[in-house]
Amino acid sequence: MDERQAKIHVGYFWPGFLFCSVLFFSVGYLLETIWLKKMAMATYVKVILGSVAFAIFWILAVFPAVPCLPIGRTAGSLLGATLMVIFQVLTVDQAYESIDLPILVLLFGTMVVSGYLERADAFKYLGKLLTWKSKGAKDLMFRICLVSAVSSALFTNDTSCMVLTEFVLKIARQNNLPPEPFLLALASSANIGSTATPIGNPQNLVIATQSGVSFGEFVAGILPATILGVLFNTLLLIFLYGNLLSVKKDQDDSTAGVVNGECVDSHHFSPATMGGGNSAHHETLRHRANSEPENLWFLNGAYWDYRNQPCPRRWKRQLWKSCVYLVVVGMLISLLMGLNMSGTAITAALALMILDFKDAVPCLEKVSYSLLLFFCGMFVTVQGFNRTGIPSALWELMEPYAKIDEISGLAVLALVILILSNLVSNVPTVLLLGARMAASAALISPAFEKKAWLILAWVSTVAGNLSLLGSAANLIVCEQACRVPNLGYTLTFWNHLKFGVPSTLLVTAIGLILLKS
């Protein structure tokens, strides 16, 4: 990490630490009030040791660059998992059994598919949509929100932010517009848009796998809330930043606002990469991707520019790109038909490798294996924390006031999910609350059980917009923006919070109204 990045990490470390510490000790106080009543919990020593292991995981997951142990999220999750075994909260066999292989396979498959879509210029075309016949700053704002939301639903929110951040920043700079509202639009719309499908973000993958809700049922149930959420989030951005967006740029600069779509070509990415604490990993993958010349094929030991090649070679590439798009469409149709999600994703990934008809190692190197390892460690750590009895005790305290069929209960439940998603991150929140929420809702009716899973998916994802530390997508936008040569911009914790709080509360409420009905 260079000096500039270190300053950025320190800049939002302490505000974020204060913010999350208040939430952490509030929950701790509640637990203390029921501690003596729950003598049936795991033994006292295991409760303490399991809580220590989970606390270490939590600190390193939320603050990967914490000064006393800057080992990052992935190593932090593996450390938490190892401590659960060393402290004998879990046995080795129980630790292995807690790792959810279908989720890992689904995540791996979607990352491989995203890599091939990037090679097929899918993101370049999305980037061109942002500037095609643009009619001003507010029109650009709507386009960024729409493109970000749609791409996140199909390619995950982290991938969308990784690819589009630099392009959005260049558009804003070249049109003499303030970058802040457009970066907020990109990150917040990516989080909201990713709620629409089970493959939109990691927590949705977990919910889709554990709940048994089919791909089609998931989309049909949550899509109306996603559409309205993106719309109201966009209107809120225009309302809060309207004065900045209404500034007229000089006529002489009108041509400068047209950014070549090939800017996106030059911006390679690592799909679904963990944001915030793994900058060296980002740079390594970026250097590896950029080491291959643009628009070139590697044939017979030399690079060839396909744009200057005879017509048959250009048609060959166009045919390959068409096949990639057809495979992805086929994957989405298969998912909508209710086929196994992890099996469908890995089949699509293998089909693309075969169609590419060359060594798949370069594409496989773009897969974020650190994210997969993070999930492995997180599964073990959360399972160990569950065995301490603390989550069950907390849920029993809250359950009478969190009935999903009552307005007041739904508000309490949403508040708990919002707090936990920013306290322990959204995926651990889903792992901690999912089965408990579903079991409680099933006592009302099977329809409410499905509704409980969708509410959890909606609130835990939208909660990522509350603060800069709320989701990896936010951190990716922040760090990508500050690293753009000569155009860098730092999105601060407090500036994000000023927009994040009203946006999260408004969008969450809109979604809950639709989901409850």
Short mmCIF file of C-alpha atoms in Angstrom, two decimals:
data_model
loop_
_atom_site.label_atom_id
_atom_site.label_comp_id
_atom_site.label_asym_id
_atom_site.label_seq_id
_atom_site.Cartn_x
_atom_site.Cartn_y
_atom_site.Cartn_z
CA MET A 1 0.00 0.00 0.00
CA ASP A 2 1.48 3.37 -1.01
CA GLU A 3 1.44 6.50 1.17
CA ARG A 4 -1.65 7.97 -0.48
CA GLN A 5 -3.70 4.79 -0.02
CA ALA A 6 -2.52 4.52 3.58
CA LYS A 7 -3.86 8.02 4.27
CA ILE A 8 -7.21 7.08 2.73
CA HIS A 9 -7.47 3.96 4.88
CA VAL A 10 -6.66 5.97 8.00
CA GLY A 11 -9.15 8.64 6.89
CA TYR A 12 -12.14 6.34 7.13
CA PHE A 13 -10.75 3.84 9.65
CA TRP A 14 -11.30 5.92 12.78
CA PRO A 15 -14.77 7.30 11.89
CA GLY A 16 -15.82 3.81 10.87
CA PHE A 17 -14.31 2.29 13.99
CA LEU A 18 -16.24 4.74 16.18
CA PHE A 19 -19.45 4.14 14.24
CA CYS A 20 -19.26 0.35 14.46
CA SER A 21 -17.99 0.32 18.05
CA VAL A 22 -21.13 2.14 19.23
CA LEU A 23 -23.26 -0.47 17.51
CA PHE A 24 -21.11 -3.33 18.85
CA PHE A 25 -21.34 -2.23 22.48
CA SER A 26 -25.09 -1.58 22.14
CA VAL A 27 -25.59 -5.19 21.13
CA GLY A 28 -23.17 -6.25 23.89
CA TYR A 29 -25.30 -4.47 26.48
CA LEU A 30 -28.40 -6.32 25.31
CA LEU A 31 -26.56 -9.62 25.51
CA GLU A 32 -25.37 -8.85 29.02
CA THR A 33 -28.95 -8.36 30.19
CA ILE A 34 -29.87 -11.92 29.17
CA TRP A 35 -26.51 -13.58 29.88
CA LEU A 36 -27.44 -14.92 33.30
CA LYS A 37 -30.81 -16.16 32.06
CA LYS A 38 -29.28 -18.46 29.44
CA MET A 39 -27.50 -21.05 31.53
CA ALA A 40 -28.28 -23.64 28.85
CA MET A 41 -25.86 -21.96 26.46
CA ALA A 42 -22.51 -23.55 25.62
CA THR A 43 -20.03 -23.72 28.47
CA TYR A 44 -18.84 -20.39 29.82
CA VAL A 45 -15.28 -20.83 28.55
CA LYS A 46 -16.39 -21.72 25.03
CA VAL A 47 -18.73 -18.74 24.97
CA ILE A 48 -15.86 -16.40 25.85
CA LEU A 49 -13.35 -17.99 23.46
CA GLY A 50 -15.87 -18.24 20.63
CA SER A 51 -16.80 -14.59 21.09
CA VAL A 52 -13.12 -13.60 21.02
CA ALA A 53 -12.57 -15.52 17.77
CA PHE A 54 -15.64 -13.91 16.19
CA ALA A 55 -14.57 -10.44 17.41
CA ILE A 56 -11.18 -10.88 15.73
CA PHE A 57 -12.92 -11.93 12.51
CA TRP A 58 -15.29 -8.95 12.75
CA ILE A 59 -12.54 -6.36 13.31
CA LEU A 60 -10.47 -7.62 10.38
CA ALA A 61 -13.53 -7.95 8.12
CA VAL A 62 -14.70 -4.40 8.77
CA PHE A 63 -11.21 -2.81 9.11
CA PRO A 64 -8.81 -4.88 6.95
CA ALA A 65 -6.02 -2.32 7.45
CA VAL A 66 -6.33 -2.13 11.25
CA PRO A 67 -2.93 -0.82 12.47
CA CYS A 68 -2.26 -3.54 15.06
CA LEU A 69 -2.88 -6.45 12.65
CA PRO A 70 -3.00 -5.33 8.97
CA ILE A 71 -3.42 -8.79 7.46
CA GLY A 72 -6.62 -8.10 5.48
CA ARG A 73 -10.07 -9.66 5.30
CA THR A 74 -9.15 -13.02 3.84
CA ALA A 75 -6.44 -13.81 6.37
CA GLY A 76 -8.71 -12.43 9.10
CA SER A 77 -11.51 -14.84 8.22
CA LEU A 78 -9.10 -17.78 8.12
CA LEU A 79 -7.68 -16.70 11.47
CA GLY A 80 -11.18 -16.58 12.99
CA ALA A 81 -11.97 -20.05 11.61
CA THR A 82 -8.70 -21.49 12.91
CA LEU A 83 -9.27 -20.03 16.37
CA MET A 84 -12.74 -21.62 16.51
CA VAL A 85 -11.05 -25.02 16.06
CA ILE A 86 -8.10 -24.27 18.38
CA PHE A 87 -10.49 -23.09 21.11
CA GLN A 88 -12.50 -26.31 20.57
CA VAL A 89 -15.70 -24.44 19.82
CA LEU A 90 -15.82 -26.62 16.69
CA THR A 91 -14.13 -29.88 15.79
CA VAL A 92 -12.18 -30.15 12.55
CA ASP A 93 -14.96 -32.24 10.99
CA GLN A 94 -17.61 -29.73 12.05
CA ALA A 95 -15.54 -26.93 10.53
CA TYR A 96 -15.36 -28.72 7.18
CA GLU A 97 -19.09 -29.51 7.28
CA SER A 98 -19.93 -25.83 7.85
CA ILE A 99 -18.39 -24.81 4.49
CA ASP A 100 -21.22 -24.44 1.96
CA LEU A 101 -19.78 -25.85 -1.27
CA PRO A 102 -22.75 -24.98 -3.57
CA ILE A 103 -22.35 -21.29 -2.69
CA LEU A 104 -18.62 -21.40 -3.49
CA VAL A 105 -19.27 -23.16 -6.81
CA LEU A 106 -21.96 -20.62 -7.73
CA LEU A 107 -19.68 -17.72 -6.84
CA PHE A 108 -16.76 -19.21 -8.80
CA GLY A 109 -18.94 -19.83 -11.87
CA THR A 110 -20.34 -16.28 -11.94
CA MET A 111 -16.82 -14.81 -11.65
CA VAL A 112 -15.58 -16.87 -14.61
CA VAL A 113 -18.61 -15.88 -16.70
CA SER A 114 -18.05 -12.20 -15.83
CA GLY A 115 -14.43 -12.51 -16.97
CA TYR A 116 -15.46 -13.80 -20.38
CA LEU A 117 -18.12 -11.10 -20.71
CA GLU A 118 -15.43 -8.50 -20.09
CA ARG A 119 -13.29 -10.03 -22.85
CA ALA A 120 -16.33 -9.95 -25.14
CA ASP A 121 -16.60 -6.15 -24.64
CA ALA A 122 -19.91 -6.30 -22.76
CA PHE A 123 -18.78 -3.60 -20.35
CA LYS A 124 -17.49 -1.40 -23.16
CA TYR A 125 -20.98 -1.34 -24.61
CA LEU A 126 -22.44 -0.51 -21.20
CA GLY A 127 -19.95 2.34 -20.91
CA LYS A 128 -20.96 3.73 -24.30
CA LEU A 129 -24.57 3.87 -23.13
CA LEU A 130 -23.55 6.49 -20.57
CA THR A 131 -22.46 9.05 -23.17
CA TRP A 132 -24.60 8.18 -26.20
CA LYS A 133 -26.69 11.28 -27.01
CA SER A 134 -26.38 12.54 -23.45
CA LYS A 135 -28.56 15.57 -22.64
CA GLY A 136 -26.85 16.98 -19.58
CA ALA A 137 -25.88 16.22 -16.02
CA LYS A 138 -29.26 14.98 -14.79
CA ASP A 139 -29.65 12.75 -17.83
CA LEU A 140 -26.16 11.38 -17.11
CA MET A 141 -27.18 10.75 -13.49
CA PHE A 142 -30.19 8.68 -14.58
CA ARG A 143 -28.02 6.70 -17.01
CA ILE A 144 -25.37 5.93 -14.43
CA CYS A 145 -28.01 4.71 -11.96
CA LEU A 146 -29.71 2.57 -14.62
CA VAL A 147 -26.54 1.03 -16.07
CA SER A 148 -25.09 0.42 -12.62
CA ALA A 149 -28.29 -1.27 -11.38
CA VAL A 150 -28.76 -3.49 -14.44
CA SER A 151 -25.11 -4.54 -14.68
CA SER A 152 -25.05 -5.32 -10.94
CA ALA A 153 -28.09 -7.56 -11.20
CA LEU A 154 -26.39 -9.57 -13.94
CA PHE A 155 -22.67 -9.41 -13.05
CA THR A 156 -22.63 -8.66 -9.26
CA ASN A 157 -22.35 -5.22 -7.68
CA ASP A 158 -18.61 -5.48 -6.96
CA THR A 159 -17.82 -6.28 -10.60
CA SER A 160 -19.97 -3.42 -11.87
CA CYS A 161 -18.25 -0.91 -9.58
CA MET A 162 -14.80 -2.28 -10.40
CA VAL A 163 -15.38 -1.74 -14.13
CA LEU A 164 -17.38 1.49 -14.25
CA THR A 165 -15.79 3.69 -11.54
CA GLU A 166 -12.90 5.03 -13.62
CA PHE A 167 -15.15 5.60 -16.62
CA VAL A 168 -17.74 7.53 -14.55
CA LEU A 169 -15.01 9.66 -12.99
CA LYS A 170 -13.57 10.54 -16.41
CA ILE A 171 -17.00 11.56 -17.70
CA ALA A 172 -17.57 13.83 -14.69
CA ARG A 173 -14.11 15.43 -14.91
CA GLN A 174 -14.28 16.03 -18.66
CA ASN A 175 -17.70 17.67 -18.31
CA ASN A 176 -16.55 19.91 -15.43
CA LEU A 177 -19.02 18.22 -13.10
CA PRO A 178 -18.42 17.34 -9.43
CA PRO A 179 -17.52 13.62 -9.15
CA GLU A 180 -19.14 13.03 -5.75
CA PRO A 181 -22.82 12.67 -6.78
CA PHE A 182 -21.94 10.43 -9.71
CA LEU A 183 -19.73 8.15 -7.61
CA LEU A 184 -22.49 7.94 -5.00
CA ALA A 185 -24.96 7.15 -7.77
CA LEU A 186 -22.73 4.34 -9.07
CA ALA A 187 -22.17 2.70 -5.67
CA SER A 188 -25.70 3.07 -4.27
CA SER A 189 -27.43 1.97 -7.48
CA ALA A 190 -25.10 -1.01 -7.74
CA ASN A 191 -26.13 -2.14 -4.25
CA ILE A 192 -29.84 -1.60 -4.88
CA GLY A 193 -29.77 -3.13 -8.36
CA SER A 194 -27.96 -6.22 -7.11
CA THR A 195 -31.01 -7.14 -5.00
CA ALA A 196 -32.94 -8.07 -8.16
CA THR A 197 -31.33 -11.49 -8.75
CA PRO A 198 -29.76 -14.26 -6.68
CA ILE A 199 -26.48 -13.71 -8.55
CA GLY A 200 -26.39 -9.96 -7.89
CA ASN A 201 -24.32 -10.12 -4.68
CA PRO A 202 -22.81 -12.70 -2.30
CA GLN A 203 -25.56 -12.50 0.34
CA ASN A 204 -28.20 -13.20 -2.29
CA LEU A 205 -26.22 -16.28 -3.34
CA VAL A 206 -26.35 -17.49 0.25
CA ILE A 207 -30.09 -16.80 0.57
CA ALA A 208 -30.93 -18.46 -2.76
CA THR A 209 -28.96 -21.57 -1.80
CA GLN A 210 -30.28 -21.91 1.75
CA SER A 211 -33.89 -20.86 1.21
CA GLY A 212 -34.85 -23.07 -1.70
CA VAL A 213 -36.51 -20.08 -3.40
CA SER A 214 -36.11 -20.52 -7.17
CA PHE A 215 -34.39 -17.96 -9.38
CA GLY A 216 -37.69 -16.95 -11.01
CA GLU A 217 -39.56 -16.62 -7.70
CA PHE A 218 -36.73 -14.53 -6.28
CA VAL A 219 -36.72 -12.13 -9.25
CA ALA A 220 -40.51 -11.86 -9.43
CA GLY A 221 -40.77 -11.20 -5.71
CA ILE A 222 -38.11 -8.52 -5.36
CA LEU A 223 -37.87 -6.85 -8.81
CA PRO A 224 -40.67 -4.28 -8.23
CA ALA A 225 -38.95 -3.11 -5.05
CA THR A 226 -35.63 -2.89 -6.91
CA ILE A 227 -37.08 -0.78 -9.71
CA LEU A 228 -38.76 1.68 -7.35
CA GLY A 229 -35.71 1.69 -5.08
CA VAL A 230 -33.37 2.69 -7.93
CA LEU A 231 -35.87 5.35 -9.09
CA PHE A 232 -36.30 6.98 -5.67
CA ASN A 233 -32.56 6.76 -4.99
CA THR A 234 -31.91 8.63 -8.25
CA LEU A 235 -34.50 11.28 -7.43
CA LEU A 236 -32.95 11.74 -3.98
CA LEU A 237 -29.53 12.26 -5.57
CA ILE A 238 -30.94 14.90 -7.91
CA PHE A 239 -32.77 16.58 -5.02
CA LEU A 240 -29.68 16.71 -2.78
CA TYR A 241 -27.18 17.61 -5.49
CA GLY A 242 -29.47 19.48 -7.88
CA ASN A 243 -27.60 22.79 -7.55
CA LEU A 244 -24.31 21.14 -8.49
CA LEU A 245 -25.85 19.24 -11.40
CA SER A 246 -27.58 22.32 -12.84
CA VAL A 247 -24.32 24.20 -13.39
CA LYS A 248 -24.00 24.94 -17.09
CA LYS A 249 -20.74 23.94 -18.72
CA ASP A 250 -19.16 26.05 -21.46
CA GLN A 251 -20.19 25.34 -25.03
CA ASP A 252 -16.54 24.95 -25.96
CA ASP A 253 -16.33 22.01 -23.59
CA SER A 254 -19.32 20.17 -25.04
CA THR A 255 -17.15 17.91 -27.17
CA ALA A 256 -14.95 17.09 -24.20
CA GLY A 257 -17.89 15.42 -22.56
CA VAL A 258 -17.89 12.63 -25.15
CA VAL A 259 -15.65 9.97 -23.70
CA ASN A 260 -14.41 7.26 -26.02
CA GLY A 261 -16.03 3.97 -25.12
CA GLU A 262 -12.63 2.28 -25.37
CA CYS A 263 -11.79 3.84 -21.99
CA VAL A 264 -13.65 0.85 -20.62
CA ASP A 265 -11.56 -1.46 -22.79
CA SER A 266 -8.43 -0.24 -21.05
CA HIS A 267 -9.88 -0.86 -17.61
CA HIS A 268 -9.54 -4.53 -16.68
CA PHE A 269 -10.94 -5.87 -13.48
CA SER A 270 -11.04 -8.76 -11.08
CA PRO A 271 -14.65 -9.95 -10.74
CA ALA A 272 -16.20 -9.77 -7.29
CA THR A 273 -12.94 -8.78 -5.63
CA MET A 274 -13.01 -7.94 -1.95
CA GLY A 275 -12.70 -4.20 -1.60
CA GLY A 276 -10.89 -2.14 0.97
CA GLY A 277 -8.06 -4.22 2.36
CA ASN A 278 -6.53 -5.94 -0.61
CA SER A 279 -5.05 -3.20 -2.76
CA ALA A 280 -1.91 -5.16 -3.57
CA HIS A 281 -4.08 -7.98 -4.92
CA HIS A 282 -6.00 -5.50 -7.10
CA GLU A 283 -2.78 -4.07 -8.50
CA THR A 284 -1.30 -7.51 -9.24
CA LEU A 285 -4.36 -8.57 -11.21
CA ARG A 286 -4.53 -5.23 -12.98
CA HIS A 287 -0.85 -5.45 -13.99
CA ARG A 288 -1.37 -9.01 -15.20
CA ALA A 289 -4.39 -8.01 -17.28
CA ASN A 290 -2.74 -4.89 -18.69
CA SER A 291 0.36 -6.84 -19.70
CA GLU A 292 -1.65 -8.20 -22.64
CA PRO A 293 -1.81 -5.53 -25.41
CA GLU A 294 -5.23 -4.04 -26.12
CA ASN A 295 -7.39 -5.49 -28.90
CA LEU A 296 -4.79 -8.15 -29.66
CA TRP A 297 -4.87 -11.93 -30.04
CA PHE A 298 -1.89 -14.06 -29.12
CA LEU A 299 -1.29 -16.37 -32.09
CA ASN A 300 1.75 -18.49 -32.96
CA GLY A 301 3.97 -16.78 -30.42
CA ALA A 302 3.17 -13.20 -31.49
CA TYR A 303 0.48 -10.55 -30.95
CA TRP A 304 -1.85 -9.62 -33.82
CA ASP A 305 -4.25 -6.68 -33.99
CA TYR A 306 -7.57 -8.20 -35.01
CA ARG A 307 -8.91 -4.81 -36.20
CA ASN A 308 -6.29 -4.67 -38.95
CA GLN A 309 -6.58 -8.34 -39.87
CA PRO A 310 -8.38 -9.76 -42.90
CA CYS A 311 -12.14 -9.92 -42.72
CA PRO A 312 -12.37 -13.64 -41.81
CA ARG A 313 -10.46 -13.04 -38.57
CA ARG A 314 -12.70 -10.13 -37.58
CA TRP A 315 -15.77 -12.24 -38.26
CA LYS A 316 -14.22 -15.03 -36.20
CA ARG A 317 -13.99 -12.72 -33.20
CA GLN A 318 -17.51 -11.41 -33.76
CA LEU A 319 -18.77 -14.99 -33.88
CA TRP A 320 -16.97 -15.80 -30.63
CA LYS A 321 -18.47 -12.75 -28.91
CA SER A 322 -21.94 -13.73 -30.11
CA CYS A 323 -21.43 -17.23 -28.71
CA VAL A 324 -20.40 -15.77 -25.34
CA TYR A 325 -23.58 -13.68 -25.19
CA LEU A 326 -25.71 -16.68 -26.20
CA VAL A 327 -24.19 -18.84 -23.45
CA VAL A 328 -24.87 -16.12 -20.86
CA VAL A 329 -28.46 -15.70 -22.07
CA GLY A 330 -28.86 -19.48 -21.93
CA MET A 331 -27.53 -19.47 -18.36
CA LEU A 332 -30.06 -16.81 -17.32
CA ILE A 333 -32.93 -18.69 -19.00
CA SER A 334 -31.86 -21.90 -17.26
CA LEU A 335 -31.83 -20.12 -13.92
CA LEU A 336 -35.29 -18.67 -14.58
CA MET A 337 -36.52 -22.20 -15.40
CA GLY A 338 -35.50 -23.27 -11.91
CA LEU A 339 -32.44 -25.39 -12.69
CA ASN A 340 -29.79 -25.82 -10.00
CA MET A 341 -27.98 -22.48 -9.73
CA SER A 342 -24.48 -23.66 -8.87
CA GLY A 343 -24.64 -26.40 -11.53
CA THR A 344 -25.91 -23.95 -14.15
CA ALA A 345 -23.19 -21.38 -13.38
CA ILE A 346 -20.31 -23.86 -13.50
CA THR A 347 -21.70 -25.41 -16.71
CA ALA A 348 -21.85 -21.98 -18.37
CA ALA A 349 -18.28 -21.25 -17.22
CA LEU A 350 -17.00 -24.55 -18.69
CA ALA A 351 -18.90 -23.92 -21.94
CA LEU A 352 -17.17 -20.55 -22.31
CA MET A 353 -13.76 -22.12 -21.67
CA ILE A 354 -14.40 -24.69 -24.39
CA LEU A 355 -15.67 -22.07 -26.85
CA ASP A 356 -12.56 -19.98 -26.22
CA PHE A 357 -10.52 -22.94 -27.47
CA LYS A 358 -7.32 -21.90 -25.71
CA ASP A 359 -5.65 -22.26 -22.34
CA ALA A 360 -8.15 -21.05 -19.71
CA VAL A 361 -5.44 -20.10 -17.18
CA PRO A 362 -5.46 -16.33 -18.03
CA CYS A 363 -9.21 -16.14 -17.36
CA LEU A 364 -9.03 -18.32 -14.26
CA GLU A 365 -6.31 -16.04 -12.88
CA LYS A 366 -8.85 -13.22 -12.78
CA VAL A 367 -11.05 -15.16 -10.36
CA SER A 368 -10.79 -13.70 -6.87
CA TYR A 369 -9.65 -16.77 -4.97
CA SER A 370 -9.11 -14.58 -1.94
CA LEU A 371 -12.88 -13.97 -1.88
CA LEU A 372 -13.57 -17.71 -2.03
CA LEU A 373 -11.17 -18.29 0.87
CA PHE A 374 -12.81 -15.44 2.77
CA PHE A 375 -16.14 -17.22 2.43
CA CYS A 376 -14.65 -20.51 3.64
CA GLY A 377 -13.27 -18.86 6.77
CA MET A 378 -16.47 -16.91 7.32
CA PHE A 379 -18.67 -20.03 7.14
CA VAL A 380 -16.57 -21.71 9.84
CA THR A 381 -16.36 -18.60 12.04
CA VAL A 382 -20.10 -17.87 11.91
CA GLN A 383 -20.94 -21.51 12.62
CA GLY A 384 -18.65 -21.41 15.66
CA PHE A 385 -20.29 -18.20 16.88
CA ASN A 386 -23.70 -19.83 16.46
CA ARG A 387 -22.59 -22.69 18.71
CA THR A 388 -21.78 -20.27 21.54
CA GLY A 389 -25.53 -19.69 21.89
CA ILE A 390 -25.27 -15.90 21.73
CA PRO A 391 -27.12 -15.44 18.40
CA SER A 392 -29.93 -17.75 19.58
CA ALA A 393 -30.23 -15.88 22.87
CA LEU A 394 -30.36 -12.55 21.09
CA TRP A 395 -32.98 -13.82 18.64
CA GLU A 396 -35.16 -15.17 21.46
CA LEU A 397 -35.02 -11.76 23.10
CA MET A 398 -36.02 -10.00 19.90
CA GLU A 399 -38.43 -12.50 18.30
CA PRO A 400 -41.59 -11.45 20.20
CA TYR A 401 -41.12 -7.90 18.90
CA ALA A 402 -40.15 -8.86 15.31
CA LYS A 403 -43.24 -10.56 13.90
CA ILE A 404 -43.14 -10.30 10.12
CA ASP A 405 -46.93 -10.07 9.80
CA GLU A 406 -47.10 -6.89 11.91
CA ILE A 407 -45.98 -3.42 10.84
CA SER A 408 -44.21 -2.73 14.13
CA GLY A 409 -42.56 -6.16 14.06
CA LEU A 410 -41.38 -5.63 10.50
CA ALA A 411 -39.88 -2.26 11.46
CA VAL A 412 -38.00 -3.82 14.39
CA LEU A 413 -36.75 -6.65 12.20
CA ALA A 414 -35.56 -4.25 9.50
CA LEU A 415 -33.77 -2.12 12.10
CA VAL A 416 -31.96 -5.17 13.49
CA ILE A 417 -30.88 -6.26 10.00
CA LEU A 418 -29.67 -2.73 9.18
CA ILE A 419 -27.61 -2.55 12.37
CA LEU A 420 -26.13 -6.04 12.07
CA SER A 421 -25.34 -5.59 8.36
CA ASN A 422 -23.21 -2.55 9.21
CA LEU A 423 -21.88 -4.13 12.38
CA VAL A 424 -20.79 -7.57 11.18
CA SER A 425 -21.29 -7.12 7.38
CA ASN A 426 -24.22 -8.34 5.32
CA VAL A 427 -23.17 -11.92 4.52
CA PRO A 428 -22.53 -12.89 8.18
CA THR A 429 -25.85 -11.23 9.04
CA VAL A 430 -27.63 -13.46 6.54
CA LEU A 431 -25.89 -16.53 7.94
CA LEU A 432 -26.78 -15.55 11.51
CA LEU A 433 -30.42 -14.55 10.95
CA GLY A 434 -31.60 -16.41 7.85
CA ALA A 435 -32.66 -19.76 9.28
CA ARG A 436 -34.07 -18.15 12.44
CA MET A 437 -36.17 -15.62 10.51
CA ALA A 438 -37.46 -18.32 8.16
CA ALA A 439 -38.40 -20.67 11.01
CA SER A 440 -40.26 -17.89 12.83
CA ALA A 441 -42.11 -16.84 9.65
CA ALA A 442 -42.99 -20.44 8.79
CA LEU A 443 -45.06 -20.63 11.98
CA ILE A 444 -47.32 -17.99 10.42
CA SER A 445 -47.57 -19.52 6.92
CA PRO A 446 -45.32 -20.93 4.14
CA ALA A 447 -45.90 -17.73 2.14
CA PHE A 448 -44.43 -15.67 4.97
CA GLU A 449 -41.37 -17.93 5.05
CA LYS A 450 -40.55 -17.01 1.45
CA LYS A 451 -41.33 -13.39 2.21
CA ALA A 452 -38.91 -13.47 5.15
CA TRP A 453 -36.04 -14.55 2.91
CA LEU A 454 -36.81 -11.78 0.40
CA ILE A 455 -37.01 -9.17 3.16
CA LEU A 456 -33.64 -10.34 4.48
CA ALA A 457 -32.13 -10.10 0.99
CA TRP A 458 -33.56 -6.61 0.48
CA VAL A 459 -32.68 -5.02 3.81
CA SER A 460 -29.22 -6.62 4.21
CA THR A 461 -28.21 -5.41 0.73
CA VAL A 462 -29.69 -1.90 0.87
CA ALA A 463 -28.07 -1.54 4.31
CA GLY A 464 -24.74 -1.44 2.47
CA ASN A 465 -25.58 2.11 1.37
CA LEU A 466 -25.73 3.40 4.95
CA SER A 467 -22.00 4.04 5.32
CA LEU A 468 -18.84 3.81 3.26
CA LEU A 469 -17.91 0.65 5.17
CA GLY A 470 -21.32 -0.94 4.61
CA SER A 471 -20.39 -2.89 1.48
CA ALA A 472 -17.37 -3.90 -0.55
CA ALA A 473 -18.85 -2.09 -3.58
CA ASN A 474 -18.63 1.25 -1.74
CA LEU A 475 -14.98 0.66 -0.88
CA ILE A 476 -14.19 -0.39 -4.45
CA VAL A 477 -15.65 2.87 -5.80
CA CYS A 478 -13.74 4.89 -3.19
CA GLU A 479 -10.38 3.25 -3.84
CA GLN A 480 -10.73 3.02 -7.62
CA ALA A 481 -11.66 6.72 -7.80
CA CYS A 482 -8.68 7.89 -5.77
CA ARG A 483 -6.23 5.87 -7.90
CA VAL A 484 -7.19 7.26 -11.33
CA PRO A 485 -4.09 9.06 -12.70
CA ASN A 486 -4.46 12.88 -12.74
CA LEU A 487 -8.21 12.62 -12.09
CA GLY A 488 -8.27 11.02 -8.64
CA TYR A 489 -11.04 11.92 -6.19
CA THR A 490 -11.43 10.90 -2.54
CA LEU A 491 -14.94 10.04 -1.41
CA THR A 492 -14.85 10.60 2.36
CA PHE A 493 -16.68 8.62 5.05
CA TRP A 494 -18.73 11.62 6.19
CA ASN A 495 -19.75 12.76 2.70
CA HIS A 496 -20.99 9.26 2.00
CA LEU A 497 -22.81 9.10 5.34
CA LYS A 498 -24.71 12.34 4.66
CA PHE A 499 -26.26 10.76 1.59
CA GLY A 500 -26.22 7.16 2.79
CA VAL A 501 -28.47 7.59 5.84
CA PRO A 502 -31.50 9.20 4.09
CA SER A 503 -31.07 6.99 1.02
CA THR A 504 -30.95 3.78 3.06
CA LEU A 505 -33.97 4.67 5.19
CA LEU A 506 -36.06 5.81 2.20
CA VAL A 507 -35.22 2.89 -0.10
CA THR A 508 -35.56 0.31 2.68
CA ALA A 509 -39.02 1.62 3.61
CA ILE A 510 -40.20 1.59 -0.02
CA GLY A 511 -39.02 -1.98 -0.50
CA LEU A 512 -40.61 -3.21 2.73
CA ILE A 513 -43.99 -1.73 1.77
CA LEU A 514 -43.92 -3.59 -1.55
CA LEU A 515 -42.57 -6.85 -0.12
CA LYS A 516 -45.12 -6.90 2.70
CA SER A 517 -47.97 -6.41 0.27
#
